[in-house]
Amino acid sequence: MVMPRFVRPKEGDSESSPNLYVANCGPAVGLSFDTIASAFSSFGEVKGVYAADESGARVIVSFLEPASAHSAFIALNGRPCPHLGGRSLHIRHSILQPPSCREMASVPVSLNASDLNIPGLYLFHDFISVVEEGQLLQAVDTGSWISLSKRRVQHYGYKFCYDTRNVDTKQHLGALPSFVSFILERISLSPDIPETLDLDQLTVNEYPPGVGLSPHIDTHSAFEGLIFSLSLAGPCIMEFRRYTAGSWVPKTASISGTEVENPNSCSEVSRKAIYLPPRSMLLLSGEARCAWHHYIPHHKLYVQVLNVYGCIAKA
């Protein structure tokens, strides 16, 4: 959970940005994100509409192509928009600047999985739509929550036992919820997904403001080789760390499911970071799943985020 930062582009870079900062536009003035996306779609394919800040009256409209954003800027900046009730819009070009925190200052933040060069790591932007995200959040909100020390969780399929860091396959909780069905179907139909994901265990995590995720590798003995993570309601930065043999020894005999109490004390470590926008799907398999710790820094700038986490429990 970090709010995405969109900043003014450098001089001469405006026409290369697919993002527009639009003021006098948003839920606070009676315009839903879907209505805004529909109005701007006449200029080209809209990837998404996001809150630019907490005011509710300023948004970021993100196009697929920079030329579409420039056309919308020329046509609508300072002029009434007939598709938005005649409201006059104040627009400027904007570029995405991935957020960072002090402890990650030395780690460049990538926007695409290919930039990290970690085998088995896949990131799919806009895996679900804004409407689908809202429906998922509404469906999850009706579920039964379990309170942990810093966050709430929901378990489906099999319950994950945090004290043993394992799944009890003798305690089946029933079928997975219906709200996950279209996600699994979309995964199975996508030619870019590396393998079939026939999952039977699902965890929903609610991260309150300021709460992150400690460095860990999901328990090898509990889960099979591929795990998916769908981000809802907000973005975050995820860091990946691979420790050189002998540079860090966990308290238990196996690194499976262990957390690092003071990971920055380990000198022999490779660190990489990626920005996960809302509605993005992250897949971990192979080396990314088994050899790299993943980690979301705790930071006071974080906002509330929900994460749907699916995997296959070992019998």
PDB file of C-alpha atoms in Angstrom:
ATOM      1  CA  MET A   1       0.000   0.000   0.000  1.00  0.00           C
ATOM      2  CA  VAL A   2       1.520   3.104  -1.245  1.00  0.00           C
ATOM      3  CA  MET A   3      -0.516   5.698  -3.061  1.00  0.00           C
ATOM      4  CA  PRO A   4       0.829   5.930  -6.624  1.00  0.00           C
ATOM      5  CA  ARG A   5       2.556   9.199  -7.414  1.00  0.00           C
ATOM      6  CA  PHE A   6       1.880  10.907 -10.703  1.00  0.00           C
ATOM      7  CA  VAL A   7       4.109  13.901 -11.364  1.00  0.00           C
ATOM      8  CA  ARG A   8       4.578  16.477 -14.087  1.00  0.00           C
ATOM      9  CA  PRO A   9       6.720  15.183 -16.949  1.00  0.00           C
ATOM     10  CA  LYS A  10       9.953  16.900 -17.862  1.00  0.00           C
ATOM     11  CA  GLU A  11       9.827  19.488 -20.613  1.00  0.00           C
ATOM     12  CA  GLY A  12       9.350  17.787 -23.977  1.00  0.00           C
ATOM     13  CA  ASP A  13       8.109  14.503 -22.486  1.00  0.00           C
ATOM     14  CA  SER A  14       4.409  15.391 -22.296  1.00  0.00           C
ATOM     15  CA  GLU A  15       3.387  13.710 -25.535  1.00  0.00           C
ATOM     16  CA  SER A  16       5.121  10.473 -24.512  1.00  0.00           C
ATOM     17  CA  SER A  17       2.922   9.969 -21.445  1.00  0.00           C
ATOM     18  CA  PRO A  18      -0.357   7.993 -21.591  1.00  0.00           C
ATOM     19  CA  ASN A  19      -1.530   9.508 -18.273  1.00  0.00           C
ATOM     20  CA  LEU A  20      -3.595  12.643 -17.657  1.00  0.00           C
ATOM     21  CA  TYR A  21      -4.155  14.453 -14.373  1.00  0.00           C
ATOM     22  CA  VAL A  22      -7.751  15.717 -14.491  1.00  0.00           C
ATOM     23  CA  ALA A  23      -9.064  18.219 -11.919  1.00  0.00           C
ATOM     24  CA  ASN A  24     -12.713  19.084 -11.233  1.00  0.00           C
ATOM     25  CA  CYS A  25     -13.549  15.465 -11.921  1.00  0.00           C
ATOM     26  CA  GLY A  26     -14.291  12.489  -9.651  1.00  0.00           C
ATOM     27  CA  PRO A  27     -16.731  10.963  -7.120  1.00  0.00           C
ATOM     28  CA  ALA A  28     -16.796  14.130  -4.995  1.00  0.00           C
ATOM     29  CA  VAL A  29     -18.428  16.019  -7.866  1.00  0.00           C
ATOM     30  CA  GLY A  30     -20.805  13.192  -8.745  1.00  0.00           C
ATOM     31  CA  LEU A  31     -18.751  11.431 -11.420  1.00  0.00           C
ATOM     32  CA  SER A  32     -17.922   7.751 -10.995  1.00  0.00           C
ATOM     33  CA  PHE A  33     -14.704   6.255 -12.353  1.00  0.00           C
ATOM     34  CA  ASP A  34     -16.719   4.239 -14.870  1.00  0.00           C
ATOM     35  CA  THR A  35     -18.463   7.394 -16.140  1.00  0.00           C
ATOM     36  CA  ILE A  36     -15.125   9.163 -16.488  1.00  0.00           C
ATOM     37  CA  ALA A  37     -13.580   6.198 -18.314  1.00  0.00           C
ATOM     38  CA  SER A  38     -16.532   6.099 -20.716  1.00  0.00           C
ATOM     39  CA  ALA A  39     -16.219   9.812 -21.484  1.00  0.00           C
ATOM     40  CA  PHE A  40     -12.503   9.631 -22.206  1.00  0.00           C
ATOM     41  CA  SER A  41     -12.741   6.369 -24.179  1.00  0.00           C
ATOM     42  CA  SER A  42     -13.796   8.330 -27.273  1.00  0.00           C
ATOM     43  CA  PHE A  43     -10.127   9.307 -27.622  1.00  0.00           C
ATOM     44  CA  GLY A  44      -8.731   5.762 -27.309  1.00  0.00           C
ATOM     45  CA  GLU A  45      -8.588   2.745 -25.017  1.00  0.00           C
ATOM     46  CA  VAL A  46      -8.577   3.709 -21.331  1.00  0.00           C
ATOM     47  CA  LYS A  47      -6.539   1.385 -19.114  1.00  0.00           C
ATOM     48  CA  GLY A  48      -7.950   2.764 -15.901  1.00  0.00           C
ATOM     49  CA  VAL A  49      -9.118   5.747 -13.860  1.00  0.00           C
ATOM     50  CA  TYR A  50      -7.513   6.294 -10.446  1.00  0.00           C
ATOM     51  CA  ALA A  51      -7.891   8.744  -7.590  1.00  0.00           C
ATOM     52  CA  ALA A  52      -5.132  11.348  -7.866  1.00  0.00           C
ATOM     53  CA  ASP A  53      -5.416  12.171  -4.164  1.00  0.00           C
ATOM     54  CA  GLU A  54      -7.874  11.875  -1.290  1.00  0.00           C
ATOM     55  CA  SER A  55     -10.056  14.838  -2.381  1.00  0.00           C
ATOM     56  CA  GLY A  56     -12.293  12.789  -4.671  1.00  0.00           C
ATOM     57  CA  ALA A  57     -12.275  15.685  -7.162  1.00  0.00           C
ATOM     58  CA  ARG A  58      -9.061  14.904  -9.033  1.00  0.00           C
ATOM     59  CA  VAL A  59      -8.295  11.739 -10.990  1.00  0.00           C
ATOM     60  CA  ILE A  60      -5.666  10.153 -13.183  1.00  0.00           C
ATOM     61  CA  VAL A  61      -6.953   8.892 -16.537  1.00  0.00           C
ATOM     62  CA  SER A  62      -4.526   6.333 -17.946  1.00  0.00           C
ATOM     63  CA  PHE A  63      -4.711   5.499 -21.654  1.00  0.00           C
ATOM     64  CA  LEU A  64      -3.137   2.574 -23.459  1.00  0.00           C
ATOM     65  CA  GLU A  65      -1.468   4.911 -25.968  1.00  0.00           C
ATOM     66  CA  PRO A  66       0.196   8.317 -25.370  1.00  0.00           C
ATOM     67  CA  ALA A  67      -1.407   9.688 -28.564  1.00  0.00           C
ATOM     68  CA  SER A  68      -4.873   9.094 -27.061  1.00  0.00           C
ATOM     69  CA  ALA A  69      -3.945  11.042 -23.940  1.00  0.00           C
ATOM     70  CA  HIS A  70      -2.622  13.934 -26.011  1.00  0.00           C
ATOM     71  CA  SER A  71      -5.789  14.050 -28.124  1.00  0.00           C
ATOM     72  CA  ALA A  72      -7.954  14.158 -24.997  1.00  0.00           C
ATOM     73  CA  PHE A  73      -5.771  16.919 -23.546  1.00  0.00           C
ATOM     74  CA  ILE A  74      -6.119  19.068 -26.678  1.00  0.00           C
ATOM     75  CA  ALA A  75      -9.885  18.526 -26.884  1.00  0.00           C
ATOM     76  CA  LEU A  76     -10.904  18.875 -23.219  1.00  0.00           C
ATOM     77  CA  ASN A  77      -8.418  20.962 -21.253  1.00  0.00           C
ATOM     78  CA  GLY A  78     -10.193  24.070 -19.984  1.00  0.00           C
ATOM     79  CA  ARG A  79     -13.345  23.229 -21.915  1.00  0.00           C
ATOM     80  CA  PRO A  80     -16.722  21.803 -20.880  1.00  0.00           C
ATOM     81  CA  CYS A  81     -17.096  18.072 -21.459  1.00  0.00           C
ATOM     82  CA  PRO A  82     -20.586  17.222 -22.817  1.00  0.00           C
ATOM     83  CA  HIS A  83     -20.276  13.606 -21.631  1.00  0.00           C
ATOM     84  CA  LEU A  84     -19.574  14.735 -18.046  1.00  0.00           C
ATOM     85  CA  GLY A  85     -22.518  17.057 -17.580  1.00  0.00           C
ATOM     86  CA  GLY A  86     -20.788  19.999 -19.240  1.00  0.00           C
ATOM     87  CA  ARG A  87     -18.218  20.200 -16.455  1.00  0.00           C
ATOM     88  CA  SER A  88     -15.078  22.158 -17.336  1.00  0.00           C
ATOM     89  CA  LEU A  89     -11.949  20.077 -16.816  1.00  0.00           C
ATOM     90  CA  HIS A  90      -8.454  21.198 -15.918  1.00  0.00           C
ATOM     91  CA  ILE A  91      -5.968  18.737 -17.357  1.00  0.00           C
ATOM     92  CA  ARG A  92      -2.228  18.266 -17.513  1.00  0.00           C
ATOM     93  CA  HIS A  93      -0.010  15.450 -18.698  1.00  0.00           C
ATOM     94  CA  SER A  94       1.385  13.251 -15.948  1.00  0.00           C
ATOM     95  CA  ILE A  95       3.822  10.382 -15.542  1.00  0.00           C
ATOM     96  CA  LEU A  96       3.919   7.581 -12.989  1.00  0.00           C
ATOM     97  CA  GLN A  97       6.681   7.814 -10.426  1.00  0.00           C
ATOM     98  CA  PRO A  98       6.824   4.618  -8.352  1.00  0.00           C
ATOM     99  CA  PRO A  99       6.759   5.445  -4.636  1.00  0.00           C
ATOM    100  CA  SER A 100       9.673   4.607  -2.429  1.00  0.00           C
ATOM    101  CA  CYS A 101      10.508   4.572   1.229  1.00  0.00           C
ATOM    102  CA  ARG A 102      13.738   5.268   3.063  1.00  0.00           C
ATOM    103  CA  GLU A 103      14.648   1.631   3.636  1.00  0.00           C
ATOM    104  CA  MET A 104      14.297   0.950  -0.104  1.00  0.00           C
ATOM    105  CA  ALA A 105      16.193   3.997  -1.305  1.00  0.00           C
ATOM    106  CA  SER A 106      19.019   1.840  -2.677  1.00  0.00           C
ATOM    107  CA  VAL A 107      16.673  -0.514  -4.572  1.00  0.00           C
ATOM    108  CA  PRO A 108      15.383   0.655  -7.985  1.00  0.00           C
ATOM    109  CA  VAL A 109      11.644   0.027  -8.356  1.00  0.00           C
ATOM    110  CA  SER A 110      10.603  -1.599 -11.635  1.00  0.00           C
ATOM    111  CA  LEU A 111       7.212  -1.369 -13.306  1.00  0.00           C
ATOM    112  CA  ASN A 112       7.437  -4.639 -15.250  1.00  0.00           C
ATOM    113  CA  ALA A 113       8.371  -8.159 -14.160  1.00  0.00           C
ATOM    114  CA  SER A 114      10.750  -8.609 -17.090  1.00  0.00           C
ATOM    115  CA  ASP A 115      12.965  -5.838 -15.698  1.00  0.00           C
ATOM    116  CA  LEU A 116      13.659  -7.884 -12.560  1.00  0.00           C
ATOM    117  CA  ASN A 117      14.970 -10.914 -14.467  1.00  0.00           C
ATOM    118  CA  ILE A 118      13.699 -13.353 -11.826  1.00  0.00           C
ATOM    119  CA  PRO A 119      12.702 -16.667 -13.456  1.00  0.00           C
ATOM    120  CA  GLY A 120       9.135 -17.643 -12.647  1.00  0.00           C
ATOM    121  CA  LEU A 121       7.941 -14.114 -11.773  1.00  0.00           C
ATOM    122  CA  TYR A 122       5.006 -12.771 -13.800  1.00  0.00           C
ATOM    123  CA  LEU A 123       2.989  -9.553 -13.401  1.00  0.00           C
ATOM    124  CA  PHE A 124      -0.198  -8.821 -15.353  1.00  0.00           C
ATOM    125  CA  HIS A 125      -1.452  -5.234 -15.193  1.00  0.00           C
ATOM    126  CA  ASP A 126      -5.220  -4.576 -15.222  1.00  0.00           C
ATOM    127  CA  PHE A 127      -5.999  -8.276 -14.811  1.00  0.00           C
ATOM    128  CA  ILE A 128      -9.491  -7.270 -13.706  1.00  0.00           C
ATOM    129  CA  SER A 129     -11.565  -4.158 -14.456  1.00  0.00           C
ATOM    130  CA  VAL A 130     -12.558  -1.357 -12.097  1.00  0.00           C
ATOM    131  CA  VAL A 131     -16.111  -2.742 -12.022  1.00  0.00           C
ATOM    132  CA  GLU A 132     -14.880  -6.269 -11.244  1.00  0.00           C
ATOM    133  CA  GLU A 133     -12.653  -4.902  -8.490  1.00  0.00           C
ATOM    134  CA  GLY A 134     -15.652  -3.211  -6.857  1.00  0.00           C
ATOM    135  CA  GLN A 135     -17.683  -6.408  -7.076  1.00  0.00           C
ATOM    136  CA  LEU A 136     -14.860  -8.415  -5.495  1.00  0.00           C
ATOM    137  CA  LEU A 137     -14.456  -5.948  -2.641  1.00  0.00           C
ATOM    138  CA  GLN A 138     -18.183  -6.060  -1.975  1.00  0.00           C
ATOM    139  CA  ALA A 139     -18.237  -9.859  -2.029  1.00  0.00           C
ATOM    140  CA  VAL A 140     -15.241 -10.178   0.274  1.00  0.00           C
ATOM    141  CA  ASP A 141     -16.735  -7.696   2.725  1.00  0.00           C
ATOM    142  CA  THR A 142     -19.612 -10.097   3.417  1.00  0.00           C
ATOM    143  CA  GLY A 143     -17.229 -12.891   4.471  1.00  0.00           C
ATOM    144  CA  SER A 144     -16.153 -13.897   7.977  1.00  0.00           C
ATOM    145  CA  TRP A 145     -12.883 -12.363   9.130  1.00  0.00           C
ATOM    146  CA  ILE A 146     -10.241 -13.793  11.453  1.00  0.00           C
ATOM    147  CA  SER A 147      -8.285 -11.141  13.365  1.00  0.00           C
ATOM    148  CA  LEU A 148      -4.503 -11.512  13.574  1.00  0.00           C
ATOM    149  CA  SER A 149      -2.132  -9.192  15.412  1.00  0.00           C
ATOM    150  CA  LYS A 150      -1.904  -6.604  12.620  1.00  0.00           C
ATOM    151  CA  ARG A 151      -4.427  -7.590   9.952  1.00  0.00           C
ATOM    152  CA  ARG A 152      -7.585  -9.576   9.221  1.00  0.00           C
ATOM    153  CA  VAL A 153      -7.770 -12.661   7.012  1.00  0.00           C
ATOM    154  CA  GLN A 154     -10.297 -15.000   5.445  1.00  0.00           C
ATOM    155  CA  HIS A 155      -9.482 -18.636   4.638  1.00  0.00           C
ATOM    156  CA  TYR A 156     -11.172 -20.769   1.999  1.00  0.00           C
ATOM    157  CA  GLY A 157     -10.540 -24.373   0.986  1.00  0.00           C
ATOM    158  CA  TYR A 158      -8.076 -25.109   3.770  1.00  0.00           C
ATOM    159  CA  LYS A 159      -7.147 -23.067   6.808  1.00  0.00           C
ATOM    160  CA  PHE A 160      -3.554 -21.930   7.086  1.00  0.00           C
ATOM    161  CA  CYS A 161      -2.221 -22.435  10.636  1.00  0.00           C
ATOM    162  CA  TYR A 162       0.108 -19.542  11.442  1.00  0.00           C
ATOM    163  CA  ASP A 163       1.593 -21.191  14.519  1.00  0.00           C
ATOM    164  CA  THR A 164       2.847 -24.221  12.550  1.00  0.00           C
ATOM    165  CA  ARG A 165       3.075 -22.372   9.195  1.00  0.00           C
ATOM    166  CA  ASN A 166       1.284 -25.218   7.517  1.00  0.00           C
ATOM    167  CA  VAL A 167      -2.081 -26.276   6.106  1.00  0.00           C
ATOM    168  CA  ASP A 168      -4.140 -28.973   7.804  1.00  0.00           C
ATOM    169  CA  THR A 169      -5.507 -30.909   4.824  1.00  0.00           C
ATOM    170  CA  LYS A 170      -7.729 -32.915   7.204  1.00  0.00           C
ATOM    171  CA  GLN A 171      -9.784 -29.779   7.897  1.00  0.00           C
ATOM    172  CA  HIS A 172     -11.450 -28.893   4.618  1.00  0.00           C
ATOM    173  CA  LEU A 173     -13.473 -25.667   4.846  1.00  0.00           C
ATOM    174  CA  GLY A 174     -15.597 -26.388   1.795  1.00  0.00           C
ATOM    175  CA  ALA A 175     -15.604 -25.177  -1.801  1.00  0.00           C
ATOM    176  CA  LEU A 176     -13.871 -21.962  -2.812  1.00  0.00           C
ATOM    177  CA  PRO A 177     -16.141 -18.893  -2.873  1.00  0.00           C
ATOM    178  CA  SER A 178     -18.035 -18.075  -6.055  1.00  0.00           C
ATOM    179  CA  PHE A 179     -16.368 -14.658  -6.327  1.00  0.00           C
ATOM    180  CA  VAL A 180     -13.084 -16.295  -7.318  1.00  0.00           C
ATOM    181  CA  SER A 181     -14.539 -18.338 -10.199  1.00  0.00           C
ATOM    182  CA  PHE A 182     -14.040 -15.750 -12.946  1.00  0.00           C
ATOM    183  CA  ILE A 183     -10.459 -15.150 -11.781  1.00  0.00           C
ATOM    184  CA  LEU A 184      -9.593 -18.832 -12.145  1.00  0.00           C
ATOM    185  CA  GLU A 185     -11.303 -18.975 -15.538  1.00  0.00           C
ATOM    186  CA  ARG A 186      -9.367 -15.962 -16.752  1.00  0.00           C
ATOM    187  CA  ILE A 187      -6.112 -17.513 -15.556  1.00  0.00           C
ATOM    188  CA  SER A 188      -6.855 -20.778 -17.375  1.00  0.00           C
ATOM    189  CA  LEU A 189      -7.758 -18.987 -20.628  1.00  0.00           C
ATOM    190  CA  SER A 190      -4.777 -16.651 -20.715  1.00  0.00           C
ATOM    191  CA  PRO A 191      -2.001 -17.752 -23.109  1.00  0.00           C
ATOM    192  CA  ASP A 192       0.503 -15.833 -20.983  1.00  0.00           C
ATOM    193  CA  ILE A 193      -0.048 -17.887 -17.826  1.00  0.00           C
ATOM    194  CA  PRO A 194       2.875 -20.343 -17.497  1.00  0.00           C
ATOM    195  CA  GLU A 195       0.811 -23.320 -16.287  1.00  0.00           C
ATOM    196  CA  THR A 196      -2.652 -24.441 -15.248  1.00  0.00           C
ATOM    197  CA  LEU A 197      -3.631 -23.296 -11.766  1.00  0.00           C
ATOM    198  CA  ASP A 198      -6.126 -25.711 -10.206  1.00  0.00           C
ATOM    199  CA  LEU A 199      -6.005 -24.161  -6.750  1.00  0.00           C
ATOM    200  CA  ASP A 200      -7.775 -25.405  -3.634  1.00  0.00           C
ATOM    201  CA  GLN A 201      -6.620 -22.892  -0.999  1.00  0.00           C
ATOM    202  CA  LEU A 202      -7.425 -19.183  -0.881  1.00  0.00           C
ATOM    203  CA  THR A 203      -6.548 -16.483   1.639  1.00  0.00           C
ATOM    204  CA  VAL A 204      -7.851 -12.924   1.642  1.00  0.00           C
ATOM    205  CA  ASN A 205      -5.601 -10.495   3.512  1.00  0.00           C
ATOM    206  CA  GLU A 206      -6.720  -7.039   4.626  1.00  0.00           C
ATOM    207  CA  TYR A 207      -3.719  -4.794   5.255  1.00  0.00           C
ATOM    208  CA  PRO A 208      -4.651  -1.674   7.289  1.00  0.00           C
ATOM    209  CA  PRO A 209      -2.763   1.599   6.721  1.00  0.00           C
ATOM    210  CA  GLY A 210       0.886   1.255   7.707  1.00  0.00           C
ATOM    211  CA  VAL A 211       0.943  -2.558   7.744  1.00  0.00           C
ATOM    212  CA  GLY A 212       3.202  -4.446   5.346  1.00  0.00           C
ATOM    213  CA  LEU A 213       4.515  -7.983   4.996  1.00  0.00           C
ATOM    214  CA  SER A 214       7.697  -9.404   6.534  1.00  0.00           C
ATOM    215  CA  PRO A 215      10.240 -11.177   4.273  1.00  0.00           C
ATOM    216  CA  HIS A 216       9.289 -14.827   3.786  1.00  0.00           C
ATOM    217  CA  ILE A 217       9.019 -17.763   1.400  1.00  0.00           C
ATOM    218  CA  ASP A 218       5.636 -19.473   1.470  1.00  0.00           C
ATOM    219  CA  THR A 219       6.006 -22.837   3.152  1.00  0.00           C
ATOM    220  CA  HIS A 220       7.286 -25.482   0.732  1.00  0.00           C
ATOM    221  CA  SER A 221       5.734 -28.303   2.722  1.00  0.00           C
ATOM    222  CA  ALA A 222       2.255 -26.736   2.627  1.00  0.00           C
ATOM    223  CA  PHE A 223       1.883 -25.459  -0.930  1.00  0.00           C
ATOM    224  CA  GLU A 224       2.659 -26.588  -4.458  1.00  0.00           C
ATOM    225  CA  GLY A 225       4.818 -24.646  -6.872  1.00  0.00           C
ATOM    226  CA  LEU A 226       2.642 -21.796  -8.180  1.00  0.00           C
ATOM    227  CA  ILE A 227       0.994 -19.019  -6.182  1.00  0.00           C
ATOM    228  CA  PHE A 228      -1.081 -16.085  -7.372  1.00  0.00           C
ATOM    229  CA  SER A 229      -1.639 -12.744  -5.666  1.00  0.00           C
ATOM    230  CA  LEU A 230      -4.326 -10.280  -6.787  1.00  0.00           C
ATOM    231  CA  SER A 231      -4.077  -6.715  -5.441  1.00  0.00           C
ATOM    232  CA  LEU A 232      -7.321  -4.863  -4.700  1.00  0.00           C
ATOM    233  CA  ALA A 233      -8.181  -1.302  -3.602  1.00  0.00           C
ATOM    234  CA  GLY A 234      -4.631   0.042  -3.636  1.00  0.00           C
ATOM    235  CA  PRO A 235      -1.071  -0.371  -4.926  1.00  0.00           C
ATOM    236  CA  CYS A 236       2.088  -1.457  -3.174  1.00  0.00           C
ATOM    237  CA  ILE A 237       5.789  -2.020  -3.691  1.00  0.00           C
ATOM    238  CA  MET A 238       7.016  -5.586  -3.258  1.00  0.00           C
ATOM    239  CA  GLU A 239      10.677  -6.332  -2.711  1.00  0.00           C
ATOM    240  CA  PHE A 240      12.339  -9.660  -3.540  1.00  0.00           C
ATOM    241  CA  ARG A 241      15.468 -10.836  -1.754  1.00  0.00           C
ATOM    242  CA  ARG A 242      17.729 -13.775  -2.466  1.00  0.00           C
ATOM    243  CA  TYR A 243      20.276 -14.645   0.194  1.00  0.00           C
ATOM    244  CA  THR A 244      23.633 -16.136  -0.715  1.00  0.00           C
ATOM    245  CA  ALA A 245      24.200 -19.544   0.881  1.00  0.00           C
ATOM    246  CA  GLY A 246      25.631 -19.032   4.342  1.00  0.00           C
ATOM    247  CA  SER A 247      24.823 -15.315   4.569  1.00  0.00           C
ATOM    248  CA  TRP A 248      21.673 -15.846   6.585  1.00  0.00           C
ATOM    249  CA  VAL A 249      20.684 -18.827   8.726  1.00  0.00           C
ATOM    250  CA  PRO A 250      17.079 -19.010   9.940  1.00  0.00           C
ATOM    251  CA  LYS A 251      16.192 -20.170  13.449  1.00  0.00           C
ATOM    252  CA  THR A 252      14.510 -23.314  12.130  1.00  0.00           C
ATOM    253  CA  ALA A 253      16.086 -26.027  10.039  1.00  0.00           C
ATOM    254  CA  SER A 254      14.217 -25.048   6.855  1.00  0.00           C
ATOM    255  CA  ILE A 255      13.694 -21.652   5.314  1.00  0.00           C
ATOM    256  CA  SER A 256      10.162 -22.665   4.321  1.00  0.00           C
ATOM    257  CA  GLY A 257       7.736 -20.112   5.685  1.00  0.00           C
ATOM    258  CA  THR A 258      10.258 -18.384   7.931  1.00  0.00           C
ATOM    259  CA  GLU A 259      10.446 -14.639   8.354  1.00  0.00           C
ATOM    260  CA  VAL A 260      13.547 -12.506   8.711  1.00  0.00           C
ATOM    261  CA  GLU A 261      13.561 -10.493  11.933  1.00  0.00           C
ATOM    262  CA  ASN A 262      16.363  -8.195  10.798  1.00  0.00           C
ATOM    263  CA  PRO A 263      16.935  -8.885   7.097  1.00  0.00           C
ATOM    264  CA  ASN A 264      18.932  -5.696   6.528  1.00  0.00           C
ATOM    265  CA  SER A 265      21.705  -7.119   8.720  1.00  0.00           C
ATOM    266  CA  CYS A 266      22.442  -9.696   6.021  1.00  0.00           C
ATOM    267  CA  SER A 267      25.162  -8.353   3.739  1.00  0.00           C
ATOM    268  CA  GLU A 268      25.161 -11.068   1.065  1.00  0.00           C
ATOM    269  CA  VAL A 269      21.755 -10.501  -0.459  1.00  0.00           C
ATOM    270  CA  SER A 270      20.346  -9.594  -3.882  1.00  0.00           C
ATOM    271  CA  ARG A 271      17.458  -7.117  -3.687  1.00  0.00           C
ATOM    272  CA  LYS A 272      14.952  -6.206  -6.378  1.00  0.00           C
ATOM    273  CA  ALA A 273      11.639  -4.345  -6.161  1.00  0.00           C
ATOM    274  CA  ILE A 274       8.519  -4.004  -8.293  1.00  0.00           C
ATOM    275  CA  TYR A 275       5.477  -1.732  -8.237  1.00  0.00           C
ATOM    276  CA  LEU A 276       2.154  -3.620  -8.033  1.00  0.00           C
ATOM    277  CA  PRO A 277      -0.728  -1.397  -9.170  1.00  0.00           C
ATOM    278  CA  PRO A 278      -4.347  -2.021  -8.161  1.00  0.00           C
ATOM    279  CA  ARG A 279      -6.063  -4.866 -10.037  1.00  0.00           C
ATOM    280  CA  SER A 280      -2.736  -6.435 -11.011  1.00  0.00           C
ATOM    281  CA  MET A 281      -2.065 -10.178 -10.852  1.00  0.00           C
ATOM    282  CA  LEU A 282       1.293 -11.428  -9.583  1.00  0.00           C
ATOM    283  CA  LEU A 283       2.327 -15.051 -10.189  1.00  0.00           C
ATOM    284  CA  LEU A 284       5.208 -16.716  -8.362  1.00  0.00           C
ATOM    285  CA  SER A 285       6.567 -20.015  -9.684  1.00  0.00           C
ATOM    286  CA  GLY A 286       9.880 -21.802  -9.996  1.00  0.00           C
ATOM    287  CA  GLU A 287      12.819 -19.782  -8.742  1.00  0.00           C
ATOM    288  CA  ALA A 288      10.666 -16.763  -7.806  1.00  0.00           C
ATOM    289  CA  ARG A 289       8.478 -18.989  -5.656  1.00  0.00           C
ATOM    290  CA  CYS A 290      11.139 -21.139  -3.974  1.00  0.00           C
ATOM    291  CA  ALA A 291      14.380 -19.159  -3.856  1.00  0.00           C
ATOM    292  CA  TRP A 292      13.394 -15.504  -3.348  1.00  0.00           C
ATOM    293  CA  HIS A 293      11.869 -14.020  -0.196  1.00  0.00           C
ATOM    294  CA  HIS A 294       9.089 -11.529  -0.933  1.00  0.00           C
ATOM    295  CA  TYR A 295       8.423  -8.578   1.293  1.00  0.00           C
ATOM    296  CA  ILE A 296       6.224  -5.447   1.528  1.00  0.00           C
ATOM    297  CA  PRO A 297       7.838  -2.757   3.703  1.00  0.00           C
ATOM    298  CA  HIS A 298       5.822  -1.375   6.600  1.00  0.00           C
ATOM    299  CA  HIS A 299       5.440   2.357   6.053  1.00  0.00           C
ATOM    300  CA  LYS A 300       3.209   5.105   7.439  1.00  0.00           C
ATOM    301  CA  LEU A 301       2.309   6.311   3.931  1.00  0.00           C
ATOM    302  CA  TYR A 302       0.602   3.028   3.080  1.00  0.00           C
ATOM    303  CA  VAL A 303      -3.149   2.897   2.547  1.00  0.00           C
ATOM    304  CA  GLN A 304      -5.557   0.031   3.142  1.00  0.00           C
ATOM    305  CA  VAL A 305      -5.267  -2.791   0.625  1.00  0.00           C
ATOM    306  CA  LEU A 306      -6.870  -6.194   0.135  1.00  0.00           C
ATOM    307  CA  ASN A 307      -4.934  -9.101  -1.295  1.00  0.00           C
ATOM    308  CA  VAL A 308      -6.447 -12.320  -2.659  1.00  0.00           C
ATOM    309  CA  TYR A 309      -3.841 -15.066  -2.352  1.00  0.00           C
ATOM    310  CA  GLY A 310      -4.395 -18.441  -4.023  1.00  0.00           C
ATOM    311  CA  CYS A 311      -2.384 -21.638  -4.151  1.00  0.00           C
ATOM    312  CA  ILE A 312      -2.573 -25.427  -4.167  1.00  0.00           C
ATOM    313  CA  ALA A 313      -2.343 -27.128  -0.767  1.00  0.00           C
ATOM    314  CA  LYS A 314      -0.272 -30.300  -0.561  1.00  0.00           C
ATOM    315  CA  ALA A 315      -2.217 -33.343   0.583  1.00  0.00           C
TER     316      ALA A 315
END
